[in-house]
Structure formats: structure tokens, C-alpha cells
PDB file of C-alpha atoms and ligand atoms in Angstrom:
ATOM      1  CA  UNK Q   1     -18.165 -63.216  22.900  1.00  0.00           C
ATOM      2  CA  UNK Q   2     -17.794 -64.370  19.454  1.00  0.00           C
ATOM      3  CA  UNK Q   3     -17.660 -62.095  16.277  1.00  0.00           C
ATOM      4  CA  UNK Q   4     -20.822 -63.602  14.336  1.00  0.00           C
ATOM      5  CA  UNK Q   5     -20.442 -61.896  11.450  1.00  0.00           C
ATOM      6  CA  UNK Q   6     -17.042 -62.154  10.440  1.00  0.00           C
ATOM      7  CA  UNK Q   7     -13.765 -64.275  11.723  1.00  0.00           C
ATOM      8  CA  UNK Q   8     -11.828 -62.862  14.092  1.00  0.00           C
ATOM      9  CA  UNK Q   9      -8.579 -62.077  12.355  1.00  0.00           C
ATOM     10  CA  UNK Q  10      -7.908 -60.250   9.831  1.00  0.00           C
ATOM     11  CA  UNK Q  11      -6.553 -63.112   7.555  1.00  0.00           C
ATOM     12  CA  UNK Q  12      -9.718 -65.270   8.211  1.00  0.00           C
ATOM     13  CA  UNK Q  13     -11.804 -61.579   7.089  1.00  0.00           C
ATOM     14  CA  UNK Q  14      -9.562 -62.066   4.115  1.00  0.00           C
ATOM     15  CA  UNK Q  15      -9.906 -65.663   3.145  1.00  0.00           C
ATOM     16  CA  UNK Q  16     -13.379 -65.373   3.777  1.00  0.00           C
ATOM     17  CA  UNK Q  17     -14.582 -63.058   1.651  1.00  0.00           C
ATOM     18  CA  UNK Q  18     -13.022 -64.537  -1.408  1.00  0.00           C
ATOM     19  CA  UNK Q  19     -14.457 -67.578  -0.441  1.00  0.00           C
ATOM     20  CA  UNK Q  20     -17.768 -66.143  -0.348  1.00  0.00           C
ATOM     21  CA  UNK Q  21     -17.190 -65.159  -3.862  1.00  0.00           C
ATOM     22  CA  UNK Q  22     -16.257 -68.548  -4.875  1.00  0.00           C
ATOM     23  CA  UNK Q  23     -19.816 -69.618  -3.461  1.00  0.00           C
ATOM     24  CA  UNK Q  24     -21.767 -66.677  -5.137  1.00  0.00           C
ATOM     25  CA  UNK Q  25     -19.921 -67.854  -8.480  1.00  0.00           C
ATOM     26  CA  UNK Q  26     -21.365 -71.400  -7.524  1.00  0.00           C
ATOM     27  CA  UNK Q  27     -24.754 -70.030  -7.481  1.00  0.00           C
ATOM     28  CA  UNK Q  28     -25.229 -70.566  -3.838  1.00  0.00           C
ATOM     29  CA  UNK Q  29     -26.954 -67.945  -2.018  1.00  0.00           C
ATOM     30  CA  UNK Q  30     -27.188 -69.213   1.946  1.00  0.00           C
ATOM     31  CA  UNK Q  31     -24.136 -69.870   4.235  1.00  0.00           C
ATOM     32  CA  UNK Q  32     -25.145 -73.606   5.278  1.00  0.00           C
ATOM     33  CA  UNK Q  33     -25.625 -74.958   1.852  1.00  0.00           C
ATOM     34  CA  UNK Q  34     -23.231 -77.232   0.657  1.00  0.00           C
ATOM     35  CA  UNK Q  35     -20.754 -76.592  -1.933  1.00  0.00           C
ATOM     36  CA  UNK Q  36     -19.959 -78.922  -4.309  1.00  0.00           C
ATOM     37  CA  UNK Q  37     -16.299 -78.620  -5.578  1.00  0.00           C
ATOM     38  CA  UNK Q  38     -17.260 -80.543  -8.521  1.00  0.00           C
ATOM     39  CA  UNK Q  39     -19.931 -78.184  -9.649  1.00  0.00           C
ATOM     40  CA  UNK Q  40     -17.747 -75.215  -8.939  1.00  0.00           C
ATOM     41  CA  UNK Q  41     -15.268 -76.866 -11.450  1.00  0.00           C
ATOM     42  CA  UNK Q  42     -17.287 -76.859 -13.782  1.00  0.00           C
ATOM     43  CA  UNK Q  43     -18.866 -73.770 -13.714  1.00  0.00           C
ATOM     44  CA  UNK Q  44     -15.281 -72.060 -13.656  1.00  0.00           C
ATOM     45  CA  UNK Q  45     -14.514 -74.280 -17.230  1.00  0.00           C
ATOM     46  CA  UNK Q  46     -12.264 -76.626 -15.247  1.00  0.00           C
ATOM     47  CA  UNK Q  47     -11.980 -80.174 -16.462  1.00  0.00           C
ATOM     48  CA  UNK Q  48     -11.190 -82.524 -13.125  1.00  0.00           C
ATOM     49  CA  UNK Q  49     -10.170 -85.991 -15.063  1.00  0.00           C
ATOM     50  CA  UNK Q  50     -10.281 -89.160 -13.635  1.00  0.00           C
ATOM     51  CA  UNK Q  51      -6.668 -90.211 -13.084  1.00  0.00           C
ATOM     52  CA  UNK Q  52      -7.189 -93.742 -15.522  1.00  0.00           C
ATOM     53  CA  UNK Q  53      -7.386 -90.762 -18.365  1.00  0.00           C
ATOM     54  CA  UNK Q  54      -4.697 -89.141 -18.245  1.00  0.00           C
ATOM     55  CA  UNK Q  55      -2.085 -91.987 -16.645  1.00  0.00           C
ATOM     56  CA  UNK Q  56      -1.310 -93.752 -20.486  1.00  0.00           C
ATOM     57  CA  UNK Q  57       0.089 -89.905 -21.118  1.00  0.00           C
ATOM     58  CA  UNK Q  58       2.895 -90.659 -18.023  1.00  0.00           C
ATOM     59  CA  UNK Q  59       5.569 -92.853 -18.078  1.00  0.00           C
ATOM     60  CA  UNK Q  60       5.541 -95.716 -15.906  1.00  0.00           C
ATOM     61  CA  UNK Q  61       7.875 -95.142 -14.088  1.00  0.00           C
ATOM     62  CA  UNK Q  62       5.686 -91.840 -12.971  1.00  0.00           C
ATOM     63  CA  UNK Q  63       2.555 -93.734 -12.597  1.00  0.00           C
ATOM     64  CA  UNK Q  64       3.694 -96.309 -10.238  1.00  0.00           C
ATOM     65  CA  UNK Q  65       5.398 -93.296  -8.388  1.00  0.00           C
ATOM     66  CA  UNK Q  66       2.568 -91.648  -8.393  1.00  0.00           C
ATOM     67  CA  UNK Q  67       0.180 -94.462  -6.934  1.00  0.00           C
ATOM     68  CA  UNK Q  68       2.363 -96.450  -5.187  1.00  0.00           C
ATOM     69  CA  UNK Q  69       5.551 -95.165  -2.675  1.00  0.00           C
ATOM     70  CA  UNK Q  70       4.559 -91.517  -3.477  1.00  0.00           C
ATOM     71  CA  UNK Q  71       1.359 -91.369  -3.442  1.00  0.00           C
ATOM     72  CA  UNK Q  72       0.997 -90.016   0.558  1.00  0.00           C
ATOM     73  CA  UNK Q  73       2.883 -87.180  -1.330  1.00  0.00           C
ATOM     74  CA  UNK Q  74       1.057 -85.879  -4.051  1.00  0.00           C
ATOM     75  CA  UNK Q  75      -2.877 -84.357  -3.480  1.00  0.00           C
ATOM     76  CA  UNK Q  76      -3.628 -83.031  -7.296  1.00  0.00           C
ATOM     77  CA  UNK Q  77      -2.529 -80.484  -9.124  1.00  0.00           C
ATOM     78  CA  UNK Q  78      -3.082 -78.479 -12.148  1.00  0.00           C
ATOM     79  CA  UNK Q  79      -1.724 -78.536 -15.682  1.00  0.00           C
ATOM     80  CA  UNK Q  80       0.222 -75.691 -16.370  1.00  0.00           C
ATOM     81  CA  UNK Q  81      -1.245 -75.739 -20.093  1.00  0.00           C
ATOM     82  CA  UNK Q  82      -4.534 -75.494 -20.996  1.00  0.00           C
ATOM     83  CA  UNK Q  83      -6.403 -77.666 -22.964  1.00  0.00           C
ATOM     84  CA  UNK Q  84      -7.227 -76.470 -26.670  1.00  0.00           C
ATOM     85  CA  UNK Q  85     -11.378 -76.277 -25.838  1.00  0.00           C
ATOM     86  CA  UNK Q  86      -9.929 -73.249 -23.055  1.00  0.00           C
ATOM     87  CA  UNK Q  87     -10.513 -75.309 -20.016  1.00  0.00           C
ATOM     88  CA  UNK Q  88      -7.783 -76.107 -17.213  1.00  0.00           C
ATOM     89  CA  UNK Q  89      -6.713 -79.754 -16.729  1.00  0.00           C
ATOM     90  CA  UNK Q  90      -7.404 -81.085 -12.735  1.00  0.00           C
ATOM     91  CA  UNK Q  91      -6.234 -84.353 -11.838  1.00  0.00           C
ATOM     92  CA  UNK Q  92      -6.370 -85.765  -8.250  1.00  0.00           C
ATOM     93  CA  UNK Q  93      -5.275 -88.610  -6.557  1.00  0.00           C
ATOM     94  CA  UNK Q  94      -7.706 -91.198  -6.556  1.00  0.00           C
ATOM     95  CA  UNK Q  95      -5.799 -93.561  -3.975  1.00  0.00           C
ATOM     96  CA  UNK Q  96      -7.494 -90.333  -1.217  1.00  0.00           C
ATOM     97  CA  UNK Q  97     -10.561 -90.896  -0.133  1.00  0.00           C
ATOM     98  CA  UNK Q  98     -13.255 -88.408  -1.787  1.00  0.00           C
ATOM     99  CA  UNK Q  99     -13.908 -85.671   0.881  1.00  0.00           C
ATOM    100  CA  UNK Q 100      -9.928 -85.372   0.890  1.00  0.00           C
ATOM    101  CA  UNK Q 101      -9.849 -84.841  -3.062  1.00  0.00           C
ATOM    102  CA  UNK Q 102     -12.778 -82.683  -2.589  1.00  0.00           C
ATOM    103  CA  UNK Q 103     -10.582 -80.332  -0.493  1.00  0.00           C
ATOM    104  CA  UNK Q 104      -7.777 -80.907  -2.583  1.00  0.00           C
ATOM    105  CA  UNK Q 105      -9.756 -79.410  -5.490  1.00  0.00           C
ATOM    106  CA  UNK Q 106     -11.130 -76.665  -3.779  1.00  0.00           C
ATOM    107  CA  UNK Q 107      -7.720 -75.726  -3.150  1.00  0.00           C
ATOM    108  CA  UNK Q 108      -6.968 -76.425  -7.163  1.00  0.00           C
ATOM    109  CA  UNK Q 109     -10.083 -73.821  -7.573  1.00  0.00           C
ATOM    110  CA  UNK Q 110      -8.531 -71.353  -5.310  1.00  0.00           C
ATOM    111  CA  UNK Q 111      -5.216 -70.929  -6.944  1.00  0.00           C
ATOM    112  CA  UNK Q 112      -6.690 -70.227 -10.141  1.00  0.00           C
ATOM    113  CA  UNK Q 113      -8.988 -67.683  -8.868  1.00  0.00           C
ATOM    114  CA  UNK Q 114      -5.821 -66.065  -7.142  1.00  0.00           C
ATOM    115  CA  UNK Q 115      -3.897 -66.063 -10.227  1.00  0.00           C
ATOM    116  CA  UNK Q 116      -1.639 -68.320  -8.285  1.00  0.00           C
ATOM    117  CA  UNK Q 117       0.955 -70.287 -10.517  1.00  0.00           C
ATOM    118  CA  UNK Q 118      -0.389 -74.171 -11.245  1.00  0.00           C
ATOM    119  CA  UNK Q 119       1.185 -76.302  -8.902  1.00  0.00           C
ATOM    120  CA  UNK Q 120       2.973 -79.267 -10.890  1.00  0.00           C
ATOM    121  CA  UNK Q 121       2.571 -82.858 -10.591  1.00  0.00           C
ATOM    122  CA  UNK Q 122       6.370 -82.954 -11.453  1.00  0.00           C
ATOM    123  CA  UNK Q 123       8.502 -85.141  -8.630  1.00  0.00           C
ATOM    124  CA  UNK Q 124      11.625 -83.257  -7.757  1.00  0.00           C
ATOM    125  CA  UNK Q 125      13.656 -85.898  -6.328  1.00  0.00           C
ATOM    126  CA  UNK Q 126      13.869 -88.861  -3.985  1.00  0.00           C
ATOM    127  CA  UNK Q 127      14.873 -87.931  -0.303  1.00  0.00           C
ATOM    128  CA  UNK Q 128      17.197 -90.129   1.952  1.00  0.00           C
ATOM    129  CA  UNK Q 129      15.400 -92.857   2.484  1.00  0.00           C
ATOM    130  CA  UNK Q 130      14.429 -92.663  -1.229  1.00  0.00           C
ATOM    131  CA  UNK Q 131      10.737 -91.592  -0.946  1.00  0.00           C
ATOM    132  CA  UNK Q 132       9.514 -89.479  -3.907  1.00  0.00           C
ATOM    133  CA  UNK Q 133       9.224 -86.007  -2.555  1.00  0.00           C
ATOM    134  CA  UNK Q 134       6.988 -83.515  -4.347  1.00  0.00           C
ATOM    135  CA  UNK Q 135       7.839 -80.213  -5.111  1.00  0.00           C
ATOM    136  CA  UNK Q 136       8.502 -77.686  -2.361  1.00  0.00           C
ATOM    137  CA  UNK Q 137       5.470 -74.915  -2.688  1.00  0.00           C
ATOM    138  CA  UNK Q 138       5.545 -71.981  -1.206  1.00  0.00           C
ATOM    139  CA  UNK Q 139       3.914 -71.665   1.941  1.00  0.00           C
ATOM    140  CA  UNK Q 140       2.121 -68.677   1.672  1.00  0.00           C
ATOM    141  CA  UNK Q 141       0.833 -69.484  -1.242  1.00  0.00           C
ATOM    142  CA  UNK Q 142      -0.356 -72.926   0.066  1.00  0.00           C
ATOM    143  CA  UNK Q 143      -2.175 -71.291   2.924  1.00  0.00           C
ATOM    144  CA  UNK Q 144      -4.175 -68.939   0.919  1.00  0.00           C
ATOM    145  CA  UNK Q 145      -5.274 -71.277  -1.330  1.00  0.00           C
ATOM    146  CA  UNK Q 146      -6.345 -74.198   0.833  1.00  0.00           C
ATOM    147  CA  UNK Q 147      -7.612 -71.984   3.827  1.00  0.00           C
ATOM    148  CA  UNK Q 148     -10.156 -70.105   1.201  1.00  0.00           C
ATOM    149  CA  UNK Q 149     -10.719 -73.394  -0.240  1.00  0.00           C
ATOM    150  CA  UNK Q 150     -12.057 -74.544   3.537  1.00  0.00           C
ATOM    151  CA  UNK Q 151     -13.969 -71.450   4.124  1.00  0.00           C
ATOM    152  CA  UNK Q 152     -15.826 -71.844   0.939  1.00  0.00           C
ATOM    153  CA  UNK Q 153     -17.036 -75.382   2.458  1.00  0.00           C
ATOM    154  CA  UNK Q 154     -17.298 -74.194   5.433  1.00  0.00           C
ATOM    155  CA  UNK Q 155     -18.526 -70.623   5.912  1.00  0.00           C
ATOM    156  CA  UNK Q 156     -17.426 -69.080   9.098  1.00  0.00           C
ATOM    157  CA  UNK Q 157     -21.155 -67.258   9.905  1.00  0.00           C
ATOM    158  CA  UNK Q 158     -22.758 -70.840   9.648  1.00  0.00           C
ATOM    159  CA  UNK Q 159     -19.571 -72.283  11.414  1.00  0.00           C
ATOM    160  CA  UNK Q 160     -20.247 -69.871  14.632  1.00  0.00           C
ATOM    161  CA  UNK Q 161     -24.345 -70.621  14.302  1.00  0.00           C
ATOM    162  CA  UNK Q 162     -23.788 -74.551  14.301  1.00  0.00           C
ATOM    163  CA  UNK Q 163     -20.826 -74.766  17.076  1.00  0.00           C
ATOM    164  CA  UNK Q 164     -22.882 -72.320  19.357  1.00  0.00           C
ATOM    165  CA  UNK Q 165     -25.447 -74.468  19.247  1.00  0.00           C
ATOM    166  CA  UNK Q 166     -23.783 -78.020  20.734  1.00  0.00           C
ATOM    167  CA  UNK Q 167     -23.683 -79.204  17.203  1.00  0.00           C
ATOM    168  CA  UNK Q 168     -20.428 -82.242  16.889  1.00  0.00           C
ATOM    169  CA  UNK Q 169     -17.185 -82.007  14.705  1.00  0.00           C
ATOM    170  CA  UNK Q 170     -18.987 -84.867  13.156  1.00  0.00           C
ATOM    171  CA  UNK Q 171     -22.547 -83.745  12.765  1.00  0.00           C
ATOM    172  CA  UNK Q 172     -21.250 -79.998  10.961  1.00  0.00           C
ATOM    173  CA  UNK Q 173     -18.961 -82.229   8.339  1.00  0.00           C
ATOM    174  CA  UNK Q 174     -21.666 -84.567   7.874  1.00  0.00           C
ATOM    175  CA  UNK Q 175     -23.594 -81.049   7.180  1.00  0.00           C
ATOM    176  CA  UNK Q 176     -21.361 -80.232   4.466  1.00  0.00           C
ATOM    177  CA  UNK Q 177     -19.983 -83.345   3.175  1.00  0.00           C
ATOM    178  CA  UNK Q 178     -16.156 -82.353   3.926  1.00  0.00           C
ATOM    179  CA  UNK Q 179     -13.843 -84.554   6.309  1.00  0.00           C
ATOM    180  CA  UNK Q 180     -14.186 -84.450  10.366  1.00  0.00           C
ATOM    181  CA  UNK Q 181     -10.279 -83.301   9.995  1.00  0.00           C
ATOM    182  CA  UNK Q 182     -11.462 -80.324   7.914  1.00  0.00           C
ATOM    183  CA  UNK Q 183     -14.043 -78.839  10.368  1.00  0.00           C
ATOM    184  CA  UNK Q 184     -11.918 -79.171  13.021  1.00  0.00           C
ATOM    185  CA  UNK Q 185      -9.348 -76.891  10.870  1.00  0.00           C
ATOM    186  CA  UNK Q 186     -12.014 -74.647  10.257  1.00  0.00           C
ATOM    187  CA  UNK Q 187     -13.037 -74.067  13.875  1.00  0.00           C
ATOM    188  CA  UNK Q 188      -9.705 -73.784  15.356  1.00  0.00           C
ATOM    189  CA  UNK Q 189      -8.447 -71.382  12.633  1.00  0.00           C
ATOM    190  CA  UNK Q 190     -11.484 -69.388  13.804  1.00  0.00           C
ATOM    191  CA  UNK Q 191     -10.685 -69.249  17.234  1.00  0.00           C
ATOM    192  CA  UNK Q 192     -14.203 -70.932  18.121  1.00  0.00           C
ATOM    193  CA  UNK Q 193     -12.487 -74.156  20.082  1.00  0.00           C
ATOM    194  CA  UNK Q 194     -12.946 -72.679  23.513  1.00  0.00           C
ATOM    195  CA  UNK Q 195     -16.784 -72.171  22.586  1.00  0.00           C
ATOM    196  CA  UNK Q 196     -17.110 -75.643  20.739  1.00  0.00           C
ATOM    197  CA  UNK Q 197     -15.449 -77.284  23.943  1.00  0.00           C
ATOM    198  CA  UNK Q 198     -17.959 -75.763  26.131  1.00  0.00           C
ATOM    199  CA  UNK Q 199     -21.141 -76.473  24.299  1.00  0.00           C
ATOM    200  CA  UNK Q 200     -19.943 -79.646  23.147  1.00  0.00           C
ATOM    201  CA  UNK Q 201     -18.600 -81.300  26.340  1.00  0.00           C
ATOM    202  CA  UNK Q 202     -20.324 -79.742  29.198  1.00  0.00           C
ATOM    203  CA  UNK Q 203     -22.974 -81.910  28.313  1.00  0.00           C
ATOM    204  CA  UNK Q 204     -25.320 -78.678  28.643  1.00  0.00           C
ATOM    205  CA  UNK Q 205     -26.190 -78.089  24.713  1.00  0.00           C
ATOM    206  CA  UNK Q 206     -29.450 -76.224  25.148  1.00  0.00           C
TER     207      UNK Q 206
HETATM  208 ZN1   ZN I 301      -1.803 -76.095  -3.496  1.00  0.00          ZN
END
């Protein structure tokens, strides 16, 4: 049987009820609406600039880093500065495609609502076969923030509701607008493969 009201584990309780605060602050009030990261930026004074704007303030040598050889490296991040109007500085990379740099700034969203320190866009070195490699984050830290970022997209009580019944990977991120790859985080992290599996492939969806 599968807890409907809440995840299973006590981290996904956790993550999940920050994230539900994160849609309240959206102005969101049902589980299977869809949250727009964008929005949410915006209503928590964020300022999520296209990367054109702020690349003439890097050196080249970053920029081409940055877009080119490292770019399968780098996600976003968040200046550690604020701007002098009060708002936070987002940039993402715009070589991802945008469901992925919709994630990537939920994530951005949920460090600063934990108080988490802003990631940096700084490159720390070059590893052996001299491919930029970003800065090392700490794990936990990562975790937190992108796993409450995915439960804000996707809720876990609308998660249960739509796997239960026979609904596709495909058909739940179309749903919210977030990647196939994301759902399929969000459901295993909840422990609901064995139930998608069965409603999904047995054919027998009801
Ligand atoms: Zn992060």
C-alpha cells in the first residue's frame, strides 16, 4: 500500500514540506498545478539573466569555457553579491535545454530559501585530460536543494494520484512541464516504481 499523503521516508517528509512552502509562496494552492520556476524567481526578488547579459562582464577565456569544453559542467549558479536594487543575480546555462535550466533554477531557488551558501560559477581547475571541472559542492547540500527543488514541480500527493492511475513517465512531465528524466527521479525517490511498473506495463490501467 502506498502512503498517499506523505512520502515514505522521512527525508522525502522533509523535502516535501519545504517544497510545499515554496509553492504556497508561488501562490499555488492545488498539488497538480504547475509551477513555474520563473515566476517563483520573481516573486522571491530573484533576477534570472539571460547569459548574453552578463557574458561581456567575463573574460574570454571564461566564456568560451563556459560554453564550449565546460559547458556539460556547469548548470547555473548564483552570485554571491547582490545586486544594488536587493535582488540575487541567477544565471543559467543556456547551451541546456529549458526544462533542464528550469530544474537547475529551482534548485538556485532552493538554496536561497535554505540559507545555503551561493554556489559559484568559479572553475577550479582543469582535470587530467584537461576538461574544466567545476567546483566540488557538497553533497548534502546538493541533495537538499535539488530534491526540494523536484518536489516543488512535482508534488509527491499528485505524484501517487497520477502513477496509481496508469498515467506514463511521459504523460506526468508533460503534466508539469519538467523533463521525462525528472519524473522518473521523482517516482523512484518515492519508492512508487514497483506501483508505476504495475499499472504502467501490465497493460491493465483501469
Ligand atoms: Zn546546487
Amino acid at each position: 500500500m502506498l502512503p498517499r499523503n506523505e512520502p515514505p521516508t522521512p527525508k522525502g517528509r522533509y523535502y516535501e514540506i519545504r517544497a510545499k512552502g515554496l509553492r504556497e509562496f508561488a501562490g499555488l494552492k492545488r498539488d497538480d498545478e504547475r509551477l513555474d520556476p520563473f515566476d517563483l524567481a520573481r516573486a522571491a526578488g530573484l533576477l534570472v539573466a539571460p547569459f548574453e547579459q552578463i557574458a561581456p562582464l567575463l573574460t574570454s577565456e571564461t566564456r568560451e569555457h563556459l560554453l564550449g569544453d565546460g559547458s556539460a559542467n556547469w548548470s547555473g549558479g548564483a552570485a554571491s553579491h547582490m545586486l544594488p536594487d536587493g535582488r540575487k543575480l541567477i544565471i543559467l546555462n543556456p547551451t541546456h535545454g529549458i526544462t533542464r535550466q528550469q530544474a537547475t533554477l529551482m534548485e538556485e531557488i532552493s538554496h536561497l530559501f535554505y540559507g545555503h551558501e551561493p554556489t559559484k560559477l568559479a572553475i577550479k581547475r582543469k582535470n587530467r585530460n584537461g576538461e574544466v571541472v567545476a567546483r566540488d559542492y557538497n553533497n548534502e547540500i546538493e541533495e537538499e536543494a535539488y530534491s526540494t527543488g523536484a518536489a516543488a514541480l512535482v508534488p509527491y500527493t499528485a505524484l501517487v494520484r497520477m502513477v496509481s492511475s496508469g498515467k506514463t513517465i511521459r504523460e506526468i512531465a508533460k503534466h508539469f512541464g519538467v523533463s521525462p528524466a525528472l519524473v522518473e527521479f521523482r517516482i523512484k525517490i518515492s519508492k512508487l516504481w514497483d506501483n508505476y511498473a504495475a499499472n504502467v506495463f501490465s497493460g491493465d490501467n483501469k
